[in-house]
mmCIF file of C-alpha atoms in Angstrom:
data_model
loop_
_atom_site.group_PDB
_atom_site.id
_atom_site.type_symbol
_atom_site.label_atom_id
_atom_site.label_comp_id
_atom_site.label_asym_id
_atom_site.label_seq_id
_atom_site.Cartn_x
_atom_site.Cartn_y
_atom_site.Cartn_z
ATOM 1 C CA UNK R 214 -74.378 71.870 107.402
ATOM 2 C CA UNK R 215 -71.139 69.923 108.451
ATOM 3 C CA UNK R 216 -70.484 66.334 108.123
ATOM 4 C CA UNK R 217 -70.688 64.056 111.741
ATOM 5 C CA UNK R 218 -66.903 63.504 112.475
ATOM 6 C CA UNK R 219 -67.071 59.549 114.185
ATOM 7 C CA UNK R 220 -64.407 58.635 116.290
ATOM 8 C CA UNK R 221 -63.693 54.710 115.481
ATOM 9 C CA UNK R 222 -61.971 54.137 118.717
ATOM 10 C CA UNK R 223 -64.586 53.148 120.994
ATOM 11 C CA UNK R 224 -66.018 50.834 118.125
ATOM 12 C CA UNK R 225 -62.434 49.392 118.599
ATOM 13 C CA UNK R 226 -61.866 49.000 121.677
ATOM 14 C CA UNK R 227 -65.014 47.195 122.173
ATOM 15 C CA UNK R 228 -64.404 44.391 119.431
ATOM 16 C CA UNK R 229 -60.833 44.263 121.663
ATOM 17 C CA UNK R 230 -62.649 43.224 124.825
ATOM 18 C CA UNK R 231 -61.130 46.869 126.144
ATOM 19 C CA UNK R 232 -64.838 48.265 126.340
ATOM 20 C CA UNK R 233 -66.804 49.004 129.718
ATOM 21 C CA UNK R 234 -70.197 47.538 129.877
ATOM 22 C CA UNK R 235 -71.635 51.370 130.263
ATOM 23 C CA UNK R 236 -70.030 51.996 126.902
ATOM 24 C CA UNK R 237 -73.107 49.638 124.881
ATOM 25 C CA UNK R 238 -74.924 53.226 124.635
ATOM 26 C CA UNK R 239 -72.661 54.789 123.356
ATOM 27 C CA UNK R 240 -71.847 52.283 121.078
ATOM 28 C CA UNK R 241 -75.381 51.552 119.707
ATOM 29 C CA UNK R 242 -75.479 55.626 119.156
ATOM 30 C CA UNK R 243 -72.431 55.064 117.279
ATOM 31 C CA UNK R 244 -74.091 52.365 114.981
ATOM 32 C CA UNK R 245 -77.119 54.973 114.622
ATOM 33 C CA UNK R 246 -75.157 58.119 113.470
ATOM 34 C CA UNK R 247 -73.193 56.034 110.997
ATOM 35 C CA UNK R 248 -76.083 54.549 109.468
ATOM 36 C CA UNK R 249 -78.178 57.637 109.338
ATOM 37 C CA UNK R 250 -75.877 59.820 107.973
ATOM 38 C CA UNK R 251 -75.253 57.351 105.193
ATOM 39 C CA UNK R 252 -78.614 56.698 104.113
ATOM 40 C CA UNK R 253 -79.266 60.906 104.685
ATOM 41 C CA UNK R 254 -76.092 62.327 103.314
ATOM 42 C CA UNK R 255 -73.831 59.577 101.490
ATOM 43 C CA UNK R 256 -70.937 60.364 103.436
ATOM 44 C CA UNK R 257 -69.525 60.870 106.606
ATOM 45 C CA UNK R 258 -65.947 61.977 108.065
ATOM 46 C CA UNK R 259 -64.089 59.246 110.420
ATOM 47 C CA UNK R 260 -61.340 59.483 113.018
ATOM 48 C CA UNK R 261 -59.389 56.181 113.149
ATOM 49 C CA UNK R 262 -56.320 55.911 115.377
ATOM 50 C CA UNK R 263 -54.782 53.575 113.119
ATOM 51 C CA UNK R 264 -54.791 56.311 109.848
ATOM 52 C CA UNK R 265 -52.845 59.041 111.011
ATOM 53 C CA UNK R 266 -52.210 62.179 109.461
ATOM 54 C CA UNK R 267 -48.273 61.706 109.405
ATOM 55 C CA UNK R 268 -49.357 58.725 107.326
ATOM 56 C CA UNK R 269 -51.135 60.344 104.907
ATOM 57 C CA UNK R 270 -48.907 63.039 104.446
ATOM 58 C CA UNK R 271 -46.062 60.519 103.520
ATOM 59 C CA UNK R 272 -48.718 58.553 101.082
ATOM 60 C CA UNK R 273 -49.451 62.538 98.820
ATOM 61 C CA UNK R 274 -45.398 63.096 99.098
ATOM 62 C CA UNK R 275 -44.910 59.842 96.687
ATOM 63 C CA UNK R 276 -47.683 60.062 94.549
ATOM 64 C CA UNK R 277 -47.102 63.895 94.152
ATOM 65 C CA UNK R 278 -43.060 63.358 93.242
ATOM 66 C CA UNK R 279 -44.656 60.472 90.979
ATOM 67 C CA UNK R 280 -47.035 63.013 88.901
ATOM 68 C CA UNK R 281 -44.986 65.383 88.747
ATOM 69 C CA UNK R 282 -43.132 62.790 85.976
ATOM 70 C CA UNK R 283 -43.516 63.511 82.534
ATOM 71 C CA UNK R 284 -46.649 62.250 80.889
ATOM 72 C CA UNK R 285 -44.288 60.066 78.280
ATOM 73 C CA UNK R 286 -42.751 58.502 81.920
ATOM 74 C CA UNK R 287 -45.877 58.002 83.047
ATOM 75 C CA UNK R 288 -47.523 55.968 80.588
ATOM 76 C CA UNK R 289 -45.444 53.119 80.985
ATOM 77 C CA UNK R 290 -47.590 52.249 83.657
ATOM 78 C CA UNK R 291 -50.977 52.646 81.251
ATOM 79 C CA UNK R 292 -52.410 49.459 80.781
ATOM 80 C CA UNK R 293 -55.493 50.141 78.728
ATOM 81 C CA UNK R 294 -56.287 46.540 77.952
ATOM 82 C CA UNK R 295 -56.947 45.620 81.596
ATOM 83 C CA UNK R 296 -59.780 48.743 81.781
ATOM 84 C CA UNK R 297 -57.695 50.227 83.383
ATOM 85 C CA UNK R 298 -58.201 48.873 86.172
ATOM 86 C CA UNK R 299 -54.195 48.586 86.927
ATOM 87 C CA UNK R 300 -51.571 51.107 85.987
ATOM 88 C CA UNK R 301 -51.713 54.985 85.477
ATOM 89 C CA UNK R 302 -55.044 56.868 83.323
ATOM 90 C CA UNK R 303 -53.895 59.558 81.644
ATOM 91 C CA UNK R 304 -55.812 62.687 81.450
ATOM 92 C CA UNK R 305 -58.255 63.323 79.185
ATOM 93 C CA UNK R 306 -59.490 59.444 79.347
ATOM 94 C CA UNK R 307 -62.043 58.493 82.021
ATOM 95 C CA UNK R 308 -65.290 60.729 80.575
ATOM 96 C CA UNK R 309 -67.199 61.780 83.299
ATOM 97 C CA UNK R 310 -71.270 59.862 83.904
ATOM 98 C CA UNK R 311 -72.919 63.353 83.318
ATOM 99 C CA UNK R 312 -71.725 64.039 80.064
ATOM 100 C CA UNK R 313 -73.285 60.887 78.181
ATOM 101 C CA UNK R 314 -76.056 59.615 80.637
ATOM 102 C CA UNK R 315 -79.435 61.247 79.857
ATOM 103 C CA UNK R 316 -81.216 60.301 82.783
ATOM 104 C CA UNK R 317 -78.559 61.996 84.672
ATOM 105 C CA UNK R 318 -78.717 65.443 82.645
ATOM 106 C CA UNK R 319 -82.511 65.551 83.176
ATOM 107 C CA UNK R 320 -81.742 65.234 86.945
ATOM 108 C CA UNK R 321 -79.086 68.053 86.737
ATOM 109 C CA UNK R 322 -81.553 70.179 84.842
ATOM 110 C CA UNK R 323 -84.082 69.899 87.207
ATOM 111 C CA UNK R 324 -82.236 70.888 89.750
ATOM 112 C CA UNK R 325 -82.462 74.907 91.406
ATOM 113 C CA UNK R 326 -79.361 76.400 89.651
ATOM 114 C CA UNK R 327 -77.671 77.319 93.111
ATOM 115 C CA UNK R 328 -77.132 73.223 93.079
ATOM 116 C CA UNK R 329 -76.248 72.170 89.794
ATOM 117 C CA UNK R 330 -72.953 71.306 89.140
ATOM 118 C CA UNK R 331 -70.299 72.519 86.894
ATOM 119 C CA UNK R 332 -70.335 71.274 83.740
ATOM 120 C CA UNK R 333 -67.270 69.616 82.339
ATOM 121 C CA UNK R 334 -65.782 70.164 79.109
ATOM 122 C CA UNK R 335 -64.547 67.128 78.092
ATOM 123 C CA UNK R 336 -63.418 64.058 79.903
ATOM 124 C CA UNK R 337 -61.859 64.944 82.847
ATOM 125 C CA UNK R 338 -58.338 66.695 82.668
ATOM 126 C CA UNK R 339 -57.047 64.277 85.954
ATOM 127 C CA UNK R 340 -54.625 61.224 86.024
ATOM 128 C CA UNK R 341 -55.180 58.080 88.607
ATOM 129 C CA UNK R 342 -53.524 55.608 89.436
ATOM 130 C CA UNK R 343 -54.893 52.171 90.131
ATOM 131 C CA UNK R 344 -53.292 49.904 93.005
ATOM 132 C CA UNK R 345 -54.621 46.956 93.851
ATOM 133 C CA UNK R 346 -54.944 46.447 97.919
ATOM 134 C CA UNK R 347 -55.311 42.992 99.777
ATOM 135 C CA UNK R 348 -55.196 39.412 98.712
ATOM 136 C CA UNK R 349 -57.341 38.673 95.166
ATOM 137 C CA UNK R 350 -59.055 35.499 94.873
ATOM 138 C CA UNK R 351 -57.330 32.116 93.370
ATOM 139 C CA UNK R 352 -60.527 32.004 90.968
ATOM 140 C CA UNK R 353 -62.416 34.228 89.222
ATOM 141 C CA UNK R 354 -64.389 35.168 86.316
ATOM 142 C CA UNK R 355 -63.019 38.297 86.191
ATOM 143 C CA UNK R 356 -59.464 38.351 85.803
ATOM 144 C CA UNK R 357 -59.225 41.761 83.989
ATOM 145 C CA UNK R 358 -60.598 42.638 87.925
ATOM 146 C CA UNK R 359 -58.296 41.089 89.803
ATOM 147 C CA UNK R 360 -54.567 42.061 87.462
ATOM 148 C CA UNK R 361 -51.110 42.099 89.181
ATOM 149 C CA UNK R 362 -50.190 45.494 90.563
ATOM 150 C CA UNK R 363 -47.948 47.815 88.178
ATOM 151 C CA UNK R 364 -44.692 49.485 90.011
ATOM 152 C CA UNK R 365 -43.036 52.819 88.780
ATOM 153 C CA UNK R 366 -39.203 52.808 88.407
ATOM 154 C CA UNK R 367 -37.260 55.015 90.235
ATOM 155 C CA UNK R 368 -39.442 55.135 93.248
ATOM 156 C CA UNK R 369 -38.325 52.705 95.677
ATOM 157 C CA UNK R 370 -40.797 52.897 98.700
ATOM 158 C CA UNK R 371 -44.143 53.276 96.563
ATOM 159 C CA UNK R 372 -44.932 49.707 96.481
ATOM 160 C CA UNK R 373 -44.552 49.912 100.635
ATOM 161 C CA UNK R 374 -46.067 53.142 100.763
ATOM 162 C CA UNK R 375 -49.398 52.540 98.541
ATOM 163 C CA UNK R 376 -49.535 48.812 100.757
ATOM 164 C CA UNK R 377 -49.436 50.424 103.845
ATOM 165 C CA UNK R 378 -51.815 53.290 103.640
ATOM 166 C CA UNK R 379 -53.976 51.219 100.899
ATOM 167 C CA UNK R 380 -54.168 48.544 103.841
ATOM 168 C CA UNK R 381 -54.947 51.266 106.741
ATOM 169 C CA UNK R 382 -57.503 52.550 104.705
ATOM 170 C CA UNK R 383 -59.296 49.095 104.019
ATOM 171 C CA UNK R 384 -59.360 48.401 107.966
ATOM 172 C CA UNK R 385 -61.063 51.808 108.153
ATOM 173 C CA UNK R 386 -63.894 51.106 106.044
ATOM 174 C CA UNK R 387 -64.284 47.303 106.939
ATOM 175 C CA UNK R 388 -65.028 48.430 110.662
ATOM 176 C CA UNK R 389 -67.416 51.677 109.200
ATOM 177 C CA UNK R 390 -68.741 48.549 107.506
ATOM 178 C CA UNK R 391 -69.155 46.704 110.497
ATOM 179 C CA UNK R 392 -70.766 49.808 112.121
ATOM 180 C CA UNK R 393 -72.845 50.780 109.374
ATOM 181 C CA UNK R 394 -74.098 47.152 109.222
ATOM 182 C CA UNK R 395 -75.733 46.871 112.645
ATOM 183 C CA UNK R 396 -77.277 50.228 112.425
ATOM 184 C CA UNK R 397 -78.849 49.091 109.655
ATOM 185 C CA UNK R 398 -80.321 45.465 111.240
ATOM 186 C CA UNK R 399 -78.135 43.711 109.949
ATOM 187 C CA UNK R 400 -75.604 40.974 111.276
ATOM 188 C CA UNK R 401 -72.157 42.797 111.980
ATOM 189 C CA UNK R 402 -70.656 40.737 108.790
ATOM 190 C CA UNK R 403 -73.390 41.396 106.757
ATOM 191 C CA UNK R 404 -70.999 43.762 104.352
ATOM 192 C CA UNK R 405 -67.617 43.091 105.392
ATOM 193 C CA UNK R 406 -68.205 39.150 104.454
ATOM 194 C CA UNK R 407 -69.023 40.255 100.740
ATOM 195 C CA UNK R 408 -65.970 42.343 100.971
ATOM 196 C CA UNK R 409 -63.423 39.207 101.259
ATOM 197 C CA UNK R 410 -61.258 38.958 98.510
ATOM 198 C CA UNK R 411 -62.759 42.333 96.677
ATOM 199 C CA UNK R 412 -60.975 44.186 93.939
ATOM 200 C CA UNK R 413 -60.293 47.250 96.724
ATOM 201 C CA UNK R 414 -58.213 49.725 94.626
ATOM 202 C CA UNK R 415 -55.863 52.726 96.436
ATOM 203 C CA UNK R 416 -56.686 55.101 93.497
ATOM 204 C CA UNK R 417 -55.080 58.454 94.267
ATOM 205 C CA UNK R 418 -55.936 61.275 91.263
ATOM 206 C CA UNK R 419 -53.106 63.958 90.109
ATOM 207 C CA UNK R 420 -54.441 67.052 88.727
ATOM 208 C CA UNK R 421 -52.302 69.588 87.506
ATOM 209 C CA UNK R 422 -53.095 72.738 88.812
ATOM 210 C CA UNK R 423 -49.874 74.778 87.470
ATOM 211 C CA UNK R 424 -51.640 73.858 83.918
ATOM 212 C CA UNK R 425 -55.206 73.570 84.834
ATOM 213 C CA UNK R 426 -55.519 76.031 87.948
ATOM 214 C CA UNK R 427 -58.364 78.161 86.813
ATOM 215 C CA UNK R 428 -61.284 78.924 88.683
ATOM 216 C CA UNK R 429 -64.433 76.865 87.225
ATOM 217 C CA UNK R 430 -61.692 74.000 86.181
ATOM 218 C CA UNK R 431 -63.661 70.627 86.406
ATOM 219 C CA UNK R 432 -61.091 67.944 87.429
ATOM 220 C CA UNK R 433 -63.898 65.435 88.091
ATOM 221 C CA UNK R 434 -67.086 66.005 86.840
ATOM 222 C CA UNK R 435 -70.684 65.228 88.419
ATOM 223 C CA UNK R 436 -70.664 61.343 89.150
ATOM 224 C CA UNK R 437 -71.006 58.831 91.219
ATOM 225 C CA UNK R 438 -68.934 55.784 92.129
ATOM 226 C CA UNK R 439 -69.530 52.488 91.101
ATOM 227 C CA UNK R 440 -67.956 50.416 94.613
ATOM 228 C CA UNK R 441 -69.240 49.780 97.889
ATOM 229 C CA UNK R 442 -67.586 52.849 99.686
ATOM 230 C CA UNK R 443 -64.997 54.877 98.920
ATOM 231 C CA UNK R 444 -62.412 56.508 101.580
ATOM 232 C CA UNK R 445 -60.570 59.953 101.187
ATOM 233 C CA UNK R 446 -58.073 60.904 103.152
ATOM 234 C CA UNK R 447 -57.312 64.534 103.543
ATOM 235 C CA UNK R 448 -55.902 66.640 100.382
ATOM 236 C CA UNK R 449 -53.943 69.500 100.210
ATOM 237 C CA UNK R 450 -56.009 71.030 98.166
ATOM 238 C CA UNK R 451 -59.749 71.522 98.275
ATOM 239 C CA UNK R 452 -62.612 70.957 95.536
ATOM 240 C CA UNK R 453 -64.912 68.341 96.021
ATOM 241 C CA UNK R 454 -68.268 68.981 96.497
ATOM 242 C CA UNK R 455 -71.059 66.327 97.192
ATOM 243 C CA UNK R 456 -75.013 66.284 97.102
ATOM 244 C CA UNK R 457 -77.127 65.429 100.186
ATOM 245 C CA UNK R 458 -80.251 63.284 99.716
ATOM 246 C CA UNK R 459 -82.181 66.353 99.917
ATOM 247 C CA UNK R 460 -80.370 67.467 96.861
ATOM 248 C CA UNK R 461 -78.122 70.710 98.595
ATOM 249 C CA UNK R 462 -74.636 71.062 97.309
ATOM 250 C CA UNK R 463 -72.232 71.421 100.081
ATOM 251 C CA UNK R 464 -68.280 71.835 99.900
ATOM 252 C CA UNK R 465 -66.676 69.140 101.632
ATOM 253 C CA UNK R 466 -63.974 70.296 104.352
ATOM 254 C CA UNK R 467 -61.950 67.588 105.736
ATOM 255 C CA UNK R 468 -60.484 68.449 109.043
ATOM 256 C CA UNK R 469 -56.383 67.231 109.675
ATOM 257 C CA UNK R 470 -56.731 63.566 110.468
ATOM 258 C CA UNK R 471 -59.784 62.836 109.725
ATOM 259 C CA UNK R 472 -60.926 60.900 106.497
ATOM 260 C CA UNK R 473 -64.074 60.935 104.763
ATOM 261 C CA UNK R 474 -66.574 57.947 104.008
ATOM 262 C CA UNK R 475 -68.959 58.016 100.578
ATOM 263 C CA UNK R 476 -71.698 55.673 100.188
ATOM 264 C CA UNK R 477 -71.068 54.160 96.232
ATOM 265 C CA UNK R 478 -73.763 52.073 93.823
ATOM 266 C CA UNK R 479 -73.001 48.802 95.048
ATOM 267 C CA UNK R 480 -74.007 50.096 99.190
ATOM 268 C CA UNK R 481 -77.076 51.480 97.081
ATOM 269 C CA UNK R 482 -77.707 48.044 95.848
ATOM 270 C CA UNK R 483 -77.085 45.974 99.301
ATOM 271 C CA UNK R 484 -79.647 48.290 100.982
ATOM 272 C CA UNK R 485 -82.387 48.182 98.173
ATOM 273 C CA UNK R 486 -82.377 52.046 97.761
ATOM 274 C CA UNK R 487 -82.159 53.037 101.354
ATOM 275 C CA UNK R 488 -78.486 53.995 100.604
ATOM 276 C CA UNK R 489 -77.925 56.782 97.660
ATOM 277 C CA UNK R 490 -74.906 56.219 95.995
ATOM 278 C CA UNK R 491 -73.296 59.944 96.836
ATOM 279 C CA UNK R 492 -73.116 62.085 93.815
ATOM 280 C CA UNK R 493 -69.806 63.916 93.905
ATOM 281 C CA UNK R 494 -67.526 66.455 91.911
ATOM 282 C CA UNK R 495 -63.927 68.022 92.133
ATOM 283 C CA UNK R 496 -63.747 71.531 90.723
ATOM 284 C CA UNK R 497 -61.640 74.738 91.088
ATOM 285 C CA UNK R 498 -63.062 76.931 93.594
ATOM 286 C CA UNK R 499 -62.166 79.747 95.469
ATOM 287 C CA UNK R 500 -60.391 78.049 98.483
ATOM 288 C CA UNK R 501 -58.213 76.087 95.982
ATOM 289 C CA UNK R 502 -56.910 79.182 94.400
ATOM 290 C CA UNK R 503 -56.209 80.253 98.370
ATOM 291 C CA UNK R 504 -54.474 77.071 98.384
ATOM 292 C CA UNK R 505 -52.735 77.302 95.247
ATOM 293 C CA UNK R 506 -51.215 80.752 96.100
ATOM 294 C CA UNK R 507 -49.957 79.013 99.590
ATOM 295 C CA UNK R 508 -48.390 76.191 97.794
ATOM 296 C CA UNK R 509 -46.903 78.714 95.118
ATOM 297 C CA UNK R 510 -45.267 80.662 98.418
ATOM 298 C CA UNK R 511 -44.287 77.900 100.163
ATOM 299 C CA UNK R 512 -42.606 76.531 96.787
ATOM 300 C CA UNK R 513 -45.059 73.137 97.465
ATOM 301 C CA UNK R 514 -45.823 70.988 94.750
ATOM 302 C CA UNK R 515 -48.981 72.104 92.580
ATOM 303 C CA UNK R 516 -50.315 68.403 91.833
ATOM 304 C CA UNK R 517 -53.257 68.413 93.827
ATOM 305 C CA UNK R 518 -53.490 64.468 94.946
ATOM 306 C CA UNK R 519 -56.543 62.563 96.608
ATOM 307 C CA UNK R 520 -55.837 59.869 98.460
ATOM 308 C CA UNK R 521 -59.103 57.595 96.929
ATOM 309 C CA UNK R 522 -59.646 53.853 97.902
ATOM 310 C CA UNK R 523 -62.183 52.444 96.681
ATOM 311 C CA UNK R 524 -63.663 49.262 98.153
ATOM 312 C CA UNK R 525 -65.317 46.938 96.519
ATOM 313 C CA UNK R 526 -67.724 43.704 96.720
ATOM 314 C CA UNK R 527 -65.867 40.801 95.510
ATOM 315 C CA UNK R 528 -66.044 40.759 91.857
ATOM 316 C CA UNK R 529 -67.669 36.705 91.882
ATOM 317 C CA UNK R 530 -70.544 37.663 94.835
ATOM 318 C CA UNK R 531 -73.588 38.341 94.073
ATOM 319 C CA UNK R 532 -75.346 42.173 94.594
ATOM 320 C CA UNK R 533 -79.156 41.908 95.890
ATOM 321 C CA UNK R 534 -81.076 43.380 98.973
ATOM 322 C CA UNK R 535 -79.582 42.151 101.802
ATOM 323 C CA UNK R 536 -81.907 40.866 104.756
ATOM 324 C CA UNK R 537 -84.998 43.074 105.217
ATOM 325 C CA UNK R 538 -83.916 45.246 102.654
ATOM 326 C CA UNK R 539 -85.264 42.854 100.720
ATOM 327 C CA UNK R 540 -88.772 44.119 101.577
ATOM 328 C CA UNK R 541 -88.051 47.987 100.549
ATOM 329 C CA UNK R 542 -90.488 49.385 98.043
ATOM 330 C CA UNK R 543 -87.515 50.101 95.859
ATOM 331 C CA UNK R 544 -85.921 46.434 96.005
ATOM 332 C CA UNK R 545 -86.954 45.404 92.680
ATOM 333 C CA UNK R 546 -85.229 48.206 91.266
ATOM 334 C CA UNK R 547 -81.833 45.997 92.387
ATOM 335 C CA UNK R 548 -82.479 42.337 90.822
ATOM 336 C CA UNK R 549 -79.711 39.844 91.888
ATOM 337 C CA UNK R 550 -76.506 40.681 89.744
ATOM 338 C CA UNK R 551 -72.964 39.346 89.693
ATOM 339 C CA UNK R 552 -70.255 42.060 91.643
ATOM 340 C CA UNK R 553 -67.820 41.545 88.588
ATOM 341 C CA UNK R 554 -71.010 41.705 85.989
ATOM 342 C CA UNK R 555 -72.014 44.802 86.945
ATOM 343 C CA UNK R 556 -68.661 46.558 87.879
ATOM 344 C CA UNK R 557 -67.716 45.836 83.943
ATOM 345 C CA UNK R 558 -71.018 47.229 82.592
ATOM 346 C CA UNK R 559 -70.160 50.468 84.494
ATOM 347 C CA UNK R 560 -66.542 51.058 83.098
ATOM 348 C CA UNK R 561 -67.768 50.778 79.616
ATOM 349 C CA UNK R 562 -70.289 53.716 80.021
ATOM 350 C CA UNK R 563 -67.297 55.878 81.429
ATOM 351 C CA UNK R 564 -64.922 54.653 79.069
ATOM 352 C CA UNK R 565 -62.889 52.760 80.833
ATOM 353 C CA UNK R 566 -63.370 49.455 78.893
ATOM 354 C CA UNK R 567 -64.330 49.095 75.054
ATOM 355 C CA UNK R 568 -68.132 48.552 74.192
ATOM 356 C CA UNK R 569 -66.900 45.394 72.729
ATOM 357 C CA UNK R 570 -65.631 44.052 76.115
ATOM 358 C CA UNK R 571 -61.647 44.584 74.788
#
């Protein structure tokens, strides 16, 4: 089964004024296939003239020439005491959801063995880095949330690079938002006016595939992510696999120019269940070692980057069933919780802040 690929531009030429009246069909089937395939799959691949791939290929040449640093000049940038949330994780931090949550190994174990995923050693073997995207609000409870961006020396267009692509990437998902919103039944700012002022992080991963390029290799293992939605653009090197609703594993092929959508925990929470947060992995398979031995002959870098955003409610709103969401069977499964509350009880369980709140 492959993804839908949505083409955004009709979407935005109609909130232009540019659209034809006979293009309302088309548009309300647009609203429909986004919707569905997020409530039936947890993800879906875009087109948006304003991302292009020329843009993203200039976003993975900085970050790769960044990891590709020593792991002393790296951690300058680690800022441990703000979760993370900011700066460069090193390897062998973040520890991945199916390794300590027992609900989730019961799931895992239940499933045919064709699906289950690989299981990880150890926390996962990846670096990230954290950039913050778009303005953060003047007040807030959570300013551990909501830090000052962290710059790398020696690399004079990142800050204009990760702004620009970071910023691209935002409008992407704000108008899949939009989209996604009135599909649902919702008002068209149903999502996107939660989204104002969110902690939306560009959080591109480096894995090290000179050192870690073995088949089996679990860069990221079986999880799920804790925002609203998340946006990929396309890698250079393949791995991630996801898990439909109807619990198949598929292999996740991004096609040049495209980027892919994944629904995370707090979508899940907005739509009282009717949204799975998409359970996800990055491993070593076969078409990254076919990848690997192209990069090795084309003397490429071997840092296999993804170009992760992750969007975010705003860290003060409040997560509940939206509208008639409100009314799912499921709903009371999602009582009303604080953005910010809830983000911070998620990076303790994955290690990313101290039990102690420190």
């Amino acid at each position: 089964m492959d993804l839908p690929v949505v083409d955004l531009a009709p979407y935005l030429r109609s909130a232009a004024g540019d659209a034809a009246p006979a293009g309302e069909e088309e548009l309300r089937a647009l609203c429909a296939t986004v919707s569905a395939s997020l409530r039936d799959t947890g993800a879906l691949l875009v087109m948006d003239p304003r991302c292009s791939a020329a843009d993203n290929d200039r976003f993975l040449d900085v970050v790769e020439r960044y990891f590709a640093r020593s792991a002393d000049a790296k951690r300058l940038q680690e800022r441990p005491h703000l979760h993370y949330q900011v700066g460069v994780t090193p390897e062998g931090v973040e520890v991945p959801r199916s390794l300590i949550d027992k609900n989730m190994q019961e799931k895992i174990r239940s499933m045919p063995v064709e699906f289950q995923p690989a299981t990880p050693k150890g926390p996962d073997p990846k670096w990230r880095y954290m950039w913050r995207v778009g303005p953060r609000p003047a007040n807030t409870r959570f300013k551990e949330l909501n830090s000052e961006p962290v710059i790398p020396e020696g690399l004079p267009e990142w800050k204009e690079t990760m702004d620009s692509w970071g910023s691209k990437m935002i409008s992407a998902i704000q108008v899949v938002a939009e989209i996604a919103a009135i599909g649902f039944g919702l008002s068209k700012d149903a999502f996107t006016s939660l989204m104002k002022e969110g902690p939306h992080l560009l959080a591109p991963t480096g894995s090290d595939l000179q050192r870690h390029g073995s088949e089996g290799t679990v860069f990221a293992g079986f999880h799920y992510d804790l925002n609203f939605l998340t946006i990929h653009g396309r890698s250079r090197f393949p791995g991630l696999n996801i898990w439909l609703r109807n619990g198949k594993k598929m292999e996740v092929k991004v096609p040049v120019g495209c980027l892919l959508i994944q629904s995370g925990k707090q979508l899940e929470w907005l739509t009282g269940g009717e949204c799975l947060a998409g359970m996800h992995e990055v491993v070593v398979t076969k078409r990254t070692l076919d990848a690997i031995a192209l990069a090795k002959e084309q003397n490429r870098s071997l840092w296999r980057v993804s170009s992760t955003l992750f969007a975010h409610i705003a860290s003060d709103a409040i997560l509940k069933p939206l509208g008639h969401f409100a009314e799912t069977p499921d709903a009371h499964s999602y009582p009303p919780i604080c953005a910010g509350d809830y983000v911070e009880q998620e990076l303790s369980v994955i290690n990313l802040k101290g039990k102690d709140g420190v």
